[in-house]
mmCIF file of C-alpha atoms in Angstrom:
data_model
loop_
_atom_site.group_PDB
_atom_site.id
_atom_site.type_symbol
_atom_site.label_atom_id
_atom_site.label_comp_id
_atom_site.label_asym_id
_atom_site.label_seq_id
_atom_site.Cartn_x
_atom_site.Cartn_y
_atom_site.Cartn_z
ATOM 1 C CA MET A 24 32.450 4.964 -9.934
ATOM 2 C CA ALA A 25 29.662 7.308 -10.941
ATOM 3 C CA ALA A 26 29.568 5.828 -14.423
ATOM 4 C CA SER A 27 29.126 2.308 -13.093
ATOM 5 C CA HIS A 28 26.313 3.538 -10.824
ATOM 6 C CA MET A 29 24.567 5.120 -13.790
ATOM 7 C CA ASP A 30 24.969 1.932 -15.816
ATOM 8 C CA THR A 31 23.298 -0.045 -13.055
ATOM 9 C CA MET A 32 20.357 2.337 -12.957
ATOM 10 C CA ALA A 33 19.894 2.174 -16.705
ATOM 11 C CA SER A 34 19.923 -1.616 -16.874
ATOM 12 C CA PRO A 35 16.578 -3.291 -17.593
ATOM 13 C CA SER A 36 16.748 -5.386 -14.431
ATOM 14 C CA TYR A 37 16.738 -2.223 -12.300
ATOM 15 C CA ASN A 38 13.725 -0.695 -14.064
ATOM 16 C CA GLU A 39 11.559 -3.829 -14.204
ATOM 17 C CA PRO A 40 10.521 -3.937 -10.528
ATOM 18 C CA VAL A 41 9.537 -0.263 -10.653
ATOM 19 C CA ALA A 42 7.409 -0.842 -13.740
ATOM 20 C CA GLU A 43 5.815 -3.910 -12.135
ATOM 21 C CA THR A 44 5.000 -1.935 -8.993
ATOM 22 C CA GLU A 45 3.408 0.853 -11.027
ATOM 23 C CA ARG A 46 1.405 -1.647 -13.076
ATOM 24 C CA ARG A 47 -0.204 -3.326 -10.118
ATOM 25 C CA LYS A 48 -1.350 -0.088 -8.419
ATOM 26 C CA VAL A 49 -4.553 1.400 -9.818
ATOM 27 C CA CYS A 50 -5.901 4.446 -7.966
ATOM 28 C CA GLY A 51 -3.797 3.454 -4.954
ATOM 29 C CA ILE A 52 -5.237 -0.062 -4.828
ATOM 30 C CA ASP A 53 -2.869 -3.012 -5.016
ATOM 31 C CA MET A 54 -4.302 -5.032 -7.876
ATOM 32 C CA ASN A 55 -2.377 -8.136 -6.824
ATOM 33 C CA TYR A 56 -4.420 -8.158 -3.588
ATOM 34 C CA ALA A 57 -7.666 -7.293 -5.369
ATOM 35 C CA ARG A 58 -7.196 -10.200 -7.785
ATOM 36 C CA SER A 59 -6.052 -12.668 -5.142
ATOM 37 C CA ILE A 60 -8.437 -15.075 -3.423
ATOM 38 C CA TYR A 61 -8.342 -12.915 -0.286
ATOM 39 C CA GLY A 62 -9.314 -9.763 -2.142
ATOM 40 C CA THR A 63 -11.920 -11.491 -4.277
ATOM 41 C CA VAL A 64 -13.679 -13.023 -1.268
ATOM 42 C CA LYS A 65 -13.517 -9.728 0.656
ATOM 43 C CA LEU A 66 -14.948 -7.829 -2.326
ATOM 44 C CA ALA A 67 -17.695 -10.461 -2.687
ATOM 45 C CA GLN A 68 -18.589 -9.925 0.983
ATOM 46 C CA VAL A 69 -18.781 -6.171 0.439
ATOM 47 C CA LEU A 70 -20.972 -6.447 -2.652
ATOM 48 C CA LEU A 71 -23.305 -9.111 -1.262
ATOM 49 C CA SER A 72 -23.799 -7.177 1.980
ATOM 50 C CA LEU A 73 -24.513 -3.998 0.031
ATOM 51 C CA LEU A 74 -27.001 -5.782 -2.214
ATOM 52 C CA ALA A 75 -28.846 -7.393 0.699
ATOM 53 C CA PHE A 76 -28.885 -4.079 2.569
ATOM 54 C CA CYS A 77 -30.238 -2.168 -0.422
ATOM 55 C CA LEU A 78 -32.955 -4.740 -1.080
ATOM 56 C CA VAL A 79 -34.210 -4.610 2.486
ATOM 57 C CA ALA A 80 -33.589 -0.983 3.391
ATOM 58 C CA PHE A 81 -34.928 0.741 0.309
ATOM 59 C CA ILE A 82 -37.558 -1.660 -0.993
ATOM 60 C CA ALA A 83 -38.787 -3.960 1.750
ATOM 61 C CA GLY A 84 -40.499 -1.663 4.206
ATOM 62 C CA THR A 85 -40.829 -1.536 7.959
ATOM 63 C CA ASN A 86 -40.891 -5.151 9.043
ATOM 64 C CA VAL A 87 -38.988 -5.444 12.363
ATOM 65 C CA ARG A 88 -37.017 -8.487 11.246
ATOM 66 C CA ALA A 89 -36.140 -6.760 7.976
ATOM 67 C CA ILE A 90 -34.910 -3.706 9.880
ATOM 68 C CA PHE A 91 -32.612 -5.831 12.036
ATOM 69 C CA PHE A 92 -31.411 -7.628 8.913
ATOM 70 C CA ALA A 93 -30.698 -4.245 7.294
ATOM 71 C CA ILE A 94 -28.647 -3.172 10.338
ATOM 72 C CA VAL A 95 -26.614 -6.394 10.279
ATOM 73 C CA THR A 96 -25.943 -6.211 6.553
ATOM 74 C CA PHE A 97 -25.002 -2.529 6.774
ATOM 75 C CA PHE A 98 -22.417 -3.241 9.471
ATOM 76 C CA ALA A 99 -21.134 -6.212 7.461
ATOM 77 C CA PHE A 100 -20.826 -3.954 4.424
ATOM 78 C CA PHE A 101 -19.098 -1.112 6.251
ATOM 79 C CA LEU A 102 -16.614 -3.203 8.248
ATOM 80 C CA ASN A 103 -15.626 -5.309 5.246
ATOM 81 C CA LEU A 104 -15.259 -2.207 3.091
ATOM 82 C CA VAL A 105 -12.844 -0.735 5.645
ATOM 83 C CA LEU A 106 -10.890 -4.002 5.798
ATOM 84 C CA PHE A 107 -10.806 -4.324 2.003
ATOM 85 C CA PHE A 108 -9.374 -0.840 1.554
ATOM 86 C CA GLY A 109 -7.007 -1.373 4.481
ATOM 87 C CA PHE A 110 -5.537 -4.444 2.831
ATOM 88 C CA ALA A 111 -5.783 -3.183 -0.769
ATOM 89 C CA THR A 112 -4.045 0.137 -0.095
ATOM 90 C CA SER A 113 -1.387 -1.464 2.160
ATOM 91 C CA LEU A 114 -2.663 0.578 5.085
ATOM 92 C CA HIS A 115 -2.356 -2.548 7.221
ATOM 93 C CA LYS A 116 1.438 -2.299 6.840
ATOM 94 C CA ASN A 117 1.541 1.329 7.946
ATOM 95 C CA VAL A 118 -0.936 1.259 10.843
ATOM 96 C CA LYS A 119 0.605 -1.060 13.421
ATOM 97 C CA LEU A 120 -1.707 -0.186 16.340
ATOM 98 C CA PHE A 121 -4.546 -2.121 14.745
ATOM 99 C CA ASN A 122 -4.119 -5.869 14.192
ATOM 100 C CA TRP A 123 -5.812 -6.114 10.803
ATOM 101 C CA TYR A 124 -5.545 -9.889 10.487
ATOM 102 C CA TYR A 125 -7.058 -10.486 13.923
ATOM 103 C CA TRP A 126 -10.010 -8.178 13.296
ATOM 104 C CA ASP A 127 -10.599 -9.684 9.875
ATOM 105 C CA LEU A 128 -10.828 -13.069 11.590
ATOM 106 C CA VAL A 129 -13.123 -11.776 14.353
ATOM 107 C CA ILE A 130 -15.483 -9.920 12.012
ATOM 108 C CA SER A 131 -15.750 -12.893 9.667
ATOM 109 C CA GLY A 132 -16.135 -15.390 12.503
ATOM 110 C CA VAL A 133 -18.879 -13.390 14.204
ATOM 111 C CA GLY A 134 -20.517 -12.587 10.868
ATOM 112 C CA VAL A 135 -21.277 -16.216 9.977
ATOM 113 C CA PRO A 136 -23.693 -17.035 12.851
ATOM 114 C CA VAL A 137 -25.164 -13.521 12.930
ATOM 115 C CA LEU A 138 -25.911 -13.559 9.209
ATOM 116 C CA PHE A 139 -27.317 -17.082 9.484
ATOM 117 C CA LEU A 140 -29.651 -16.018 12.294
ATOM 118 C CA PHE A 141 -30.920 -12.850 10.673
ATOM 119 C CA SER A 142 -31.145 -14.348 7.182
ATOM 120 C CA THR A 143 -33.263 -17.156 8.603
ATOM 121 C CA LEU A 144 -35.480 -14.687 10.451
ATOM 122 C CA THR A 145 -35.820 -12.554 7.322
ATOM 123 C CA VAL A 146 -36.741 -15.442 5.046
ATOM 124 C CA THR A 147 -39.344 -16.785 7.477
ATOM 125 C CA SER A 148 -40.919 -13.436 8.429
ATOM 126 C CA ILE A 149 -43.116 -12.252 5.563
ATOM 127 C CA PHE A 150 -43.309 -13.974 2.226
ATOM 128 C CA ARG A 151 -42.640 -10.947 0.074
ATOM 129 C CA PRO A 152 -40.355 -11.603 -2.888
ATOM 130 C CA VAL A 153 -37.991 -8.728 -2.102
ATOM 131 C CA ILE A 154 -37.452 -9.782 1.513
ATOM 132 C CA LEU A 155 -37.038 -13.388 0.409
ATOM 133 C CA ALA A 156 -34.396 -12.317 -2.147
ATOM 134 C CA ALA A 157 -32.589 -10.264 0.502
ATOM 135 C CA GLY A 158 -32.550 -13.265 2.830
ATOM 136 C CA ILE A 159 -31.148 -15.472 0.081
ATOM 137 C CA PHE A 160 -28.401 -12.927 -0.581
ATOM 138 C CA GLY A 161 -27.799 -12.948 3.174
ATOM 139 C CA PHE A 162 -27.254 -16.719 3.041
ATOM 140 C CA ILE A 163 -24.862 -16.330 0.096
ATOM 141 C CA ASP A 164 -23.056 -13.598 2.036
ATOM 142 C CA MET A 165 -22.879 -15.963 5.018
ATOM 143 C CA ILE A 166 -21.108 -18.509 2.810
ATOM 144 C CA ALA A 167 -18.654 -15.804 1.692
ATOM 145 C CA PHE A 168 -18.076 -14.933 5.366
ATOM 146 C CA GLY A 169 -17.385 -18.609 6.093
ATOM 147 C CA ILE A 170 -14.842 -18.835 3.275
ATOM 148 C CA ASN A 171 -13.221 -15.612 4.452
ATOM 149 C CA THR A 172 -13.088 -16.945 8.026
ATOM 150 C CA PHE A 173 -11.020 -19.884 6.793
ATOM 151 C CA PHE A 174 -8.625 -17.650 4.844
ATOM 152 C CA ALA A 175 -8.487 -15.038 7.631
ATOM 153 C CA PHE A 176 -7.544 -17.731 10.151
ATOM 154 C CA LYS A 177 -4.844 -18.970 7.811
ATOM 155 C CA ARG A 178 -3.426 -15.459 7.289
ATOM 156 C CA TYR A 179 -3.683 -14.649 11.001
ATOM 157 C CA ARG A 180 -1.650 -17.742 11.868
ATOM 158 C CA GLU A 181 0.965 -16.957 9.215
ATOM 159 C CA ASN A 182 1.251 -13.365 10.429
ATOM 160 C CA LYS A 183 1.509 -14.499 14.053
ATOM 161 C CA GLN A 184 4.307 -16.941 13.185
ATOM 162 C CA ARG A 185 6.132 -14.285 11.165
ATOM 163 C CA LEU A 186 5.947 -11.817 14.052
ATOM 164 C CA ALA A 187 7.212 -14.469 16.482
ATOM 165 C CA ARG A 188 10.318 -15.013 14.336
ATOM 166 C CA GLN A 189 11.205 -11.295 14.296
ATOM 167 C CA PRO A 190 13.340 -9.989 17.129
ATOM 168 C CA GLU A 191 11.513 -7.733 19.543
ATOM 169 C CA TYR A 192 14.109 -4.984 19.303
ATOM 170 C CA GLN A 193 16.000 -4.186 16.148
ATOM 171 C CA VAL A 194 19.239 -2.351 16.688
ATOM 172 C CA ASP A 195 20.526 -0.256 13.795
ATOM 173 C CA TYR A 196 24.186 0.666 14.096
#
């Protein structure tokens, strides 16, 4: 019996899933998520928010509207960075107290009108090229938030349906 168990472990079909799992993890990040549409949109949100924040915070100056825009883009950057790493490192599967899909939907849904408002205020405040560029990146980030809201709603519904199909109590005998 031990010989047949060893033969099963040495077969290529047993080793292939392990090799595939190792291939798709780079520095603890699931590359399948990072390359998927969900990960790509989330990473675009992170990068666009960071770019808009850096343009306004470090270059633009002390315009009140620009400061509020910098605060909004910083929070957008930080919250989406946390969500990206939560999904990319499979932390969302381990931490059950926090409904990751729900908060992804809420942050994206709230981010669209907030970014629209503050990007509009930033673009119309002072006609300096840097602030104008930051506002334009804010509008592009708003579009990324809108796309992510659609996908987050879709994933939230799928997760909710999957949880409804699972029994509340699992008995292991």
